[in-house]
PDB file of C-alpha atoms in Angstrom:
ATOM      1  CA  ILE A 298     194.124 -22.888 -38.570  1.00  0.00           C
ATOM      2  CA  SER A 299     191.763 -24.141 -35.854  1.00  0.00           C
ATOM      3  CA  ALA A 300     194.251 -23.186 -33.134  1.00  0.00           C
ATOM      4  CA  GLN A 301     194.600 -19.677 -34.562  1.00  0.00           C
ATOM      5  CA  PHE A 302     190.835 -19.228 -35.033  1.00  0.00           C
ATOM      6  CA  PRO A 303     188.939 -20.938 -32.186  1.00  0.00           C
ATOM      7  CA  GLN A 304     185.633 -19.554 -33.507  1.00  0.00           C
ATOM      8  CA  ILE A 305     185.737 -22.183 -36.284  1.00  0.00           C
ATOM      9  CA  SER A 306     183.335 -24.955 -35.315  1.00  0.00           C
ATOM     10  CA  LEU A 307     184.003 -27.290 -38.268  1.00  0.00           C
ATOM     11  CA  ILE A 308     186.911 -27.380 -40.714  1.00  0.00           C
ATOM     12  CA  ALA A 309     187.480 -29.757 -43.588  1.00  0.00           C
ATOM     13  CA  PRO A 310     190.013 -29.686 -46.395  1.00  0.00           C
ATOM     14  CA  ARG A 311     189.204 -31.590 -49.577  1.00  0.00           C
ATOM     15  CA  ASN A 312     191.171 -32.766 -52.558  1.00  0.00           C
ATOM     16  CA  MET A 313     189.657 -34.298 -55.673  1.00  0.00           C
ATOM     17  CA  MET A 314     190.852 -36.533 -58.480  1.00  0.00           C
ATOM     18  CA  PRO A 315     188.417 -36.606 -61.406  1.00  0.00           C
ATOM     19  CA  ASN A 316     188.303 -39.449 -63.924  1.00  0.00           C
ATOM     20  CA  SER A 317     189.820 -42.082 -61.652  1.00  0.00           C
ATOM     21  CA  VAL A 318     189.481 -45.655 -62.861  1.00  0.00           C
ATOM     22  CA  VAL A 319     187.245 -47.704 -60.577  1.00  0.00           C
ATOM     23  CA  ALA A 320     187.043 -51.449 -61.124  1.00  0.00           C
ATOM     24  CA  ILE A 321     185.225 -54.364 -59.576  1.00  0.00           C
ATOM     25  CA  GLY A 322     186.114 -57.628 -61.225  1.00  0.00           C
ATOM     26  CA  THR A 323     186.135 -57.041 -64.979  1.00  0.00           C
ATOM     27  CA  LYS A 324     183.759 -54.062 -64.872  1.00  0.00           C
ATOM     28  CA  TYR A 325     185.177 -50.550 -64.697  1.00  0.00           C
ATOM     29  CA  ASN A 326     184.229 -46.910 -65.108  1.00  0.00           C
ATOM     30  CA  PHE A 327     185.617 -43.432 -64.366  1.00  0.00           C
ATOM     31  CA  TYR A 328     184.576 -41.459 -61.279  1.00  0.00           C
ATOM     32  CA  THR A 329     185.694 -38.535 -59.139  1.00  0.00           C
ATOM     33  CA  VAL A 330     187.508 -39.530 -55.948  1.00  0.00           C
ATOM     34  CA  ASN A 331     187.398 -37.075 -53.032  1.00  0.00           C
ATOM     35  CA  GLY A 332     189.787 -37.054 -50.091  1.00  0.00           C
ATOM     36  CA  ASP A 333     187.682 -35.870 -47.151  1.00  0.00           C
ATOM     37  CA  TYR A 334     187.548 -35.376 -43.402  1.00  0.00           C
ATOM     38  CA  PRO A 335     184.453 -36.319 -41.370  1.00  0.00           C
ATOM     39  CA  ASP A 336     183.546 -32.627 -40.957  1.00  0.00           C
ATOM     40  CA  GLN A 337     182.939 -32.408 -44.710  1.00  0.00           C
ATOM     41  CA  ASN A 338     179.853 -34.591 -44.313  1.00  0.00           C
ATOM     42  CA  ARG A 339     178.796 -32.749 -41.155  1.00  0.00           C
ATOM     43  CA  MET A 340     178.682 -29.534 -43.219  1.00  0.00           C
ATOM     44  CA  PHE A 341     177.353 -30.905 -46.507  1.00  0.00           C
ATOM     45  CA  GLY A 342     175.474 -33.953 -45.321  1.00  0.00           C
ATOM     46  CA  LYS A 343     175.074 -36.883 -47.596  1.00  0.00           C
ATOM     47  CA  ASP A 344     172.318 -39.266 -46.599  1.00  0.00           C
ATOM     48  CA  ILE A 345     174.286 -42.396 -45.696  1.00  0.00           C
ATOM     49  CA  SER A 346     171.774 -45.140 -46.416  1.00  0.00           C
ATOM     50  CA  TYR A 347     174.114 -48.080 -45.747  1.00  0.00           C
ATOM     51  CA  GLY A 348     177.062 -48.210 -43.374  1.00  0.00           C
ATOM     52  CA  ARG A 349     178.860 -45.006 -42.435  1.00  0.00           C
ATOM     53  CA  PHE A 350     180.937 -42.054 -43.606  1.00  0.00           C
ATOM     54  CA  ILE A 351     184.657 -41.502 -42.963  1.00  0.00           C
ATOM     55  CA  ASN A 352     185.466 -41.142 -39.263  1.00  0.00           C
ATOM     56  CA  GLU A 353     188.400 -39.826 -37.199  1.00  0.00           C
ATOM     57  CA  ASP A 354     189.961 -43.300 -36.844  1.00  0.00           C
ATOM     58  CA  ASP A 355     189.999 -43.626 -40.643  1.00  0.00           C
ATOM     59  CA  ILE A 356     191.886 -40.313 -40.822  1.00  0.00           C
ATOM     60  CA  LYS A 357     194.402 -41.294 -38.124  1.00  0.00           C
ATOM     61  CA  THR A 358     195.100 -44.741 -39.565  1.00  0.00           C
ATOM     62  CA  GLU A 359     194.912 -43.684 -43.223  1.00  0.00           C
ATOM     63  CA  ALA A 360     192.384 -46.465 -43.679  1.00  0.00           C
ATOM     64  CA  LYS A 361     191.812 -47.925 -47.121  1.00  0.00           C
ATOM     65  CA  ILE A 362     188.049 -47.524 -46.959  1.00  0.00           C
ATOM     66  CA  CYS A 363     185.585 -45.770 -49.215  1.00  0.00           C
ATOM     67  CA  VAL A 364     182.051 -44.416 -49.338  1.00  0.00           C
ATOM     68  CA  LEU A 365     180.286 -44.738 -52.685  1.00  0.00           C
ATOM     69  CA  GLY A 366     177.392 -42.933 -54.297  1.00  0.00           C
ATOM     70  CA  ILE A 367     174.325 -45.002 -55.151  1.00  0.00           C
ATOM     71  CA  GLU A 368     174.852 -44.491 -58.896  1.00  0.00           C
ATOM     72  CA  ILE A 369     178.212 -46.278 -58.636  1.00  0.00           C
ATOM     73  CA  ILE A 370     176.534 -49.099 -56.738  1.00  0.00           C
ATOM     74  CA  ASP A 371     173.870 -49.361 -59.456  1.00  0.00           C
ATOM     75  CA  ASN A 372     176.612 -49.755 -62.093  1.00  0.00           C
ATOM     76  CA  PHE A 373     178.481 -52.548 -60.308  1.00  0.00           C
ATOM     77  CA  PHE A 374     176.150 -54.439 -57.949  1.00  0.00           C
ATOM     78  CA  ALA A 375     172.708 -56.041 -58.029  1.00  0.00           C
ATOM     79  CA  ASN A 376     171.825 -54.300 -54.739  1.00  0.00           C
ATOM     80  CA  PRO A 377     173.563 -52.083 -52.164  1.00  0.00           C
ATOM     81  CA  ASN A 378     173.914 -54.854 -49.573  1.00  0.00           C
ATOM     82  CA  ASP A 379     176.147 -56.733 -52.019  1.00  0.00           C
ATOM     83  CA  ALA A 380     178.629 -53.832 -51.992  1.00  0.00           C
ATOM     84  CA  MET A 381     179.112 -53.455 -48.251  1.00  0.00           C
ATOM     85  CA  GLY A 382     182.475 -54.856 -47.134  1.00  0.00           C
ATOM     86  CA  LYS A 383     183.584 -55.581 -50.708  1.00  0.00           C
ATOM     87  CA  GLN A 384     186.949 -54.562 -52.125  1.00  0.00           C
ATOM     88  CA  ILE A 385     187.020 -52.206 -55.095  1.00  0.00           C
ATOM     89  CA  ARG A 386     190.000 -50.966 -57.058  1.00  0.00           C
ATOM     90  CA  ILE A 387     190.421 -47.207 -57.314  1.00  0.00           C
ATOM     91  CA  SER A 388     193.314 -46.388 -59.631  1.00  0.00           C
ATOM     92  CA  GLU A 389     195.943 -48.900 -58.460  1.00  0.00           C
ATOM     93  CA  SER A 390     194.809 -49.415 -54.838  1.00  0.00           C
ATOM     94  CA  TYR A 391     192.101 -51.516 -53.224  1.00  0.00           C
ATOM     95  CA  TYR A 392     189.556 -50.098 -50.753  1.00  0.00           C
ATOM     96  CA  THR A 393     186.811 -51.646 -48.641  1.00  0.00           C
ATOM     97  CA  VAL A 394     183.311 -50.224 -49.078  1.00  0.00           C
ATOM     98  CA  VAL A 395     182.065 -49.040 -45.659  1.00  0.00           C
ATOM     99  CA  GLY A 396     179.250 -46.739 -46.717  1.00  0.00           C
ATOM    100  CA  ILE A 397     176.786 -45.850 -49.445  1.00  0.00           C
ATOM    101  CA  TYR A 398     174.987 -42.539 -49.859  1.00  0.00           C
ATOM    102  CA  ASP A 399     171.950 -41.813 -52.003  1.00  0.00           C
ATOM    103  CA  LYS A 400     171.233 -38.117 -51.393  1.00  0.00           C
ATOM    104  CA  THR A 401     173.416 -35.031 -51.258  1.00  0.00           C
ATOM    105  CA  ALA A 402     172.749 -31.643 -49.714  1.00  0.00           C
ATOM    106  CA  SER A 403     175.252 -29.786 -51.880  1.00  0.00           C
ATOM    107  CA  PRO A 404     174.724 -28.908 -55.557  1.00  0.00           C
ATOM    108  CA  GLN A 405     178.452 -29.515 -56.225  1.00  0.00           C
ATOM    109  CA  GLU A 406     178.106 -33.164 -55.344  1.00  0.00           C
ATOM    110  CA  SER A 407     176.374 -35.934 -57.204  1.00  0.00           C
ATOM    111  CA  LYS A 408     175.484 -39.539 -56.479  1.00  0.00           C
ATOM    112  CA  ASP A 409     178.400 -40.876 -58.522  1.00  0.00           C
ATOM    113  CA  GLN A 410     181.372 -39.847 -56.399  1.00  0.00           C
ATOM    114  CA  ILE A 411     183.736 -41.716 -54.085  1.00  0.00           C
ATOM    115  CA  TYR A 412     185.023 -40.541 -50.715  1.00  0.00           C
ATOM    116  CA  ILE A 413     188.194 -41.794 -49.057  1.00  0.00           C
ATOM    117  CA  PRO A 414     190.031 -40.469 -45.979  1.00  0.00           C
ATOM    118  CA  PHE A 415     191.914 -37.256 -46.763  1.00  0.00           C
ATOM    119  CA  THR A 416     195.119 -38.631 -45.236  1.00  0.00           C
ATOM    120  CA  LYS A 417     195.033 -41.715 -47.490  1.00  0.00           C
ATOM    121  CA  PHE A 418     194.231 -39.544 -50.526  1.00  0.00           C
ATOM    122  CA  GLN A 419     197.273 -37.335 -49.806  1.00  0.00           C
ATOM    123  CA  LYS A 420     199.604 -40.342 -49.881  1.00  0.00           C
ATOM    124  CA  VAL A 421     198.035 -42.306 -52.735  1.00  0.00           C
ATOM    125  CA  TYR A 422     197.878 -39.288 -55.048  1.00  0.00           C
ATOM    126  CA  ASN A 423     201.196 -37.824 -53.826  1.00  0.00           C
ATOM    127  CA  GLN A 424     199.625 -34.537 -52.723  1.00  0.00           C
ATOM    128  CA  GLY A 425     202.037 -33.649 -49.910  1.00  0.00           C
ATOM    129  CA  GLU A 426     200.587 -30.637 -48.088  1.00  0.00           C
ATOM    130  CA  LYS A 427     198.427 -29.526 -51.018  1.00  0.00           C
ATOM    131  CA  ILE A 428     194.815 -28.616 -50.259  1.00  0.00           C
ATOM    132  CA  GLN A 429     192.545 -27.914 -53.218  1.00  0.00           C
ATOM    133  CA  TYR A 430     189.834 -26.332 -51.140  1.00  0.00           C
ATOM    134  CA  LEU A 431     188.831 -25.801 -47.558  1.00  0.00           C
ATOM    135  CA  SER A 432     185.372 -25.680 -46.013  1.00  0.00           C
ATOM    136  CA  LEU A 433     184.772 -24.228 -42.587  1.00  0.00           C
ATOM    137  CA  SER A 434     181.852 -23.320 -40.393  1.00  0.00           C
ATOM    138  CA  LEU A 435     181.456 -20.314 -38.105  1.00  0.00           C
ATOM    139  CA  PRO A 436     178.707 -19.284 -35.673  1.00  0.00           C
ATOM    140  CA  ASN A 437     175.638 -17.839 -37.423  1.00  0.00           C
ATOM    141  CA  ASP A 438     176.152 -14.357 -36.000  1.00  0.00           C
ATOM    142  CA  TYR A 439     179.817 -14.144 -37.009  1.00  0.00           C
ATOM    143  CA  ASP A 440     180.987 -11.479 -39.496  1.00  0.00           C
ATOM    144  CA  ILE A 441     182.139 -13.700 -42.365  1.00  0.00           C
ATOM    145  CA  VAL A 442     183.599 -10.806 -44.399  1.00  0.00           C
ATOM    146  CA  ALA A 443     185.836  -9.743 -41.514  1.00  0.00           C
ATOM    147  CA  PHE A 444     186.798 -13.354 -40.842  1.00  0.00           C
ATOM    148  CA  GLU A 445     187.764 -13.888 -44.491  1.00  0.00           C
ATOM    149  CA  LYS A 446     190.158 -10.928 -44.306  1.00  0.00           C
ATOM    150  CA  GLN A 447     191.716 -12.264 -41.095  1.00  0.00           C
ATOM    151  CA  LEU A 448     192.088 -15.752 -42.545  1.00  0.00           C
ATOM    152  CA  LYS A 449     193.653 -14.503 -45.780  1.00  0.00           C
ATOM    153  CA  THR A 450     196.132 -12.373 -43.818  1.00  0.00           C
ATOM    154  CA  TYR A 451     197.063 -15.354 -41.658  1.00  0.00           C
ATOM    155  CA  LEU A 452     197.470 -17.697 -44.651  1.00  0.00           C
ATOM    156  CA  LYS A 453     199.637 -15.164 -46.480  1.00  0.00           C
ATOM    157  CA  GLN A 454     201.880 -14.918 -43.418  1.00  0.00           C
ATOM    158  CA  ILE A 455     202.368 -18.653 -42.955  1.00  0.00           C
ATOM    159  CA  LYS A 456     202.819 -19.280 -46.699  1.00  0.00           C
ATOM    160  CA  ASN A 457     205.173 -16.301 -47.228  1.00  0.00           C
ATOM    161  CA  ILE A 458     202.882 -14.507 -49.662  1.00  0.00           C
ATOM    162  CA  ALA A 459     203.122 -10.748 -50.062  1.00  0.00           C
ATOM    163  CA  PRO A 460     200.297  -8.989 -48.134  1.00  0.00           C
ATOM    164  CA  GLU A 461     199.251  -7.025 -51.238  1.00  0.00           C
ATOM    165  CA  ASP A 462     198.984 -10.187 -53.408  1.00  0.00           C
ATOM    166  CA  ASP A 463     195.245 -10.775 -53.990  1.00  0.00           C
ATOM    167  CA  GLN A 464     195.483 -13.835 -56.231  1.00  0.00           C
TER     168      GLN A 464
END
């Protein structure tokens, strides 16, 4: 998509898996796991208070790392420093905590979510080429309505969808 539309400054697909079992030792709870690209946080910045967010190397290597919301930390650890570098189990896989966030800029996000690299999410949850939703950023003066039409036309062409299909 970026090659076809060079006016896009940031692009980030996301997939989500709600109610995933997260365990540390004998404690467990259910949380939403998000497969993200670094651009997702550039667009909808979470305040990373410890460590870092997902980076391009994590995407390339399909790293088994995660970023946790502060409410998850509060449920499992005495303090955030205790979580950094620790292994947690998400579903049936283990991930190393590399970051903790305590504020979100988006109303769709809360402080009790988990972020892992999109590429790792795709494999672990057997998503193939599926993308649940896509965020992108354009220049401020760009006609978003016209762009949406162009993007939909392009996606219909590459996915073999009839041009008149508006679903």
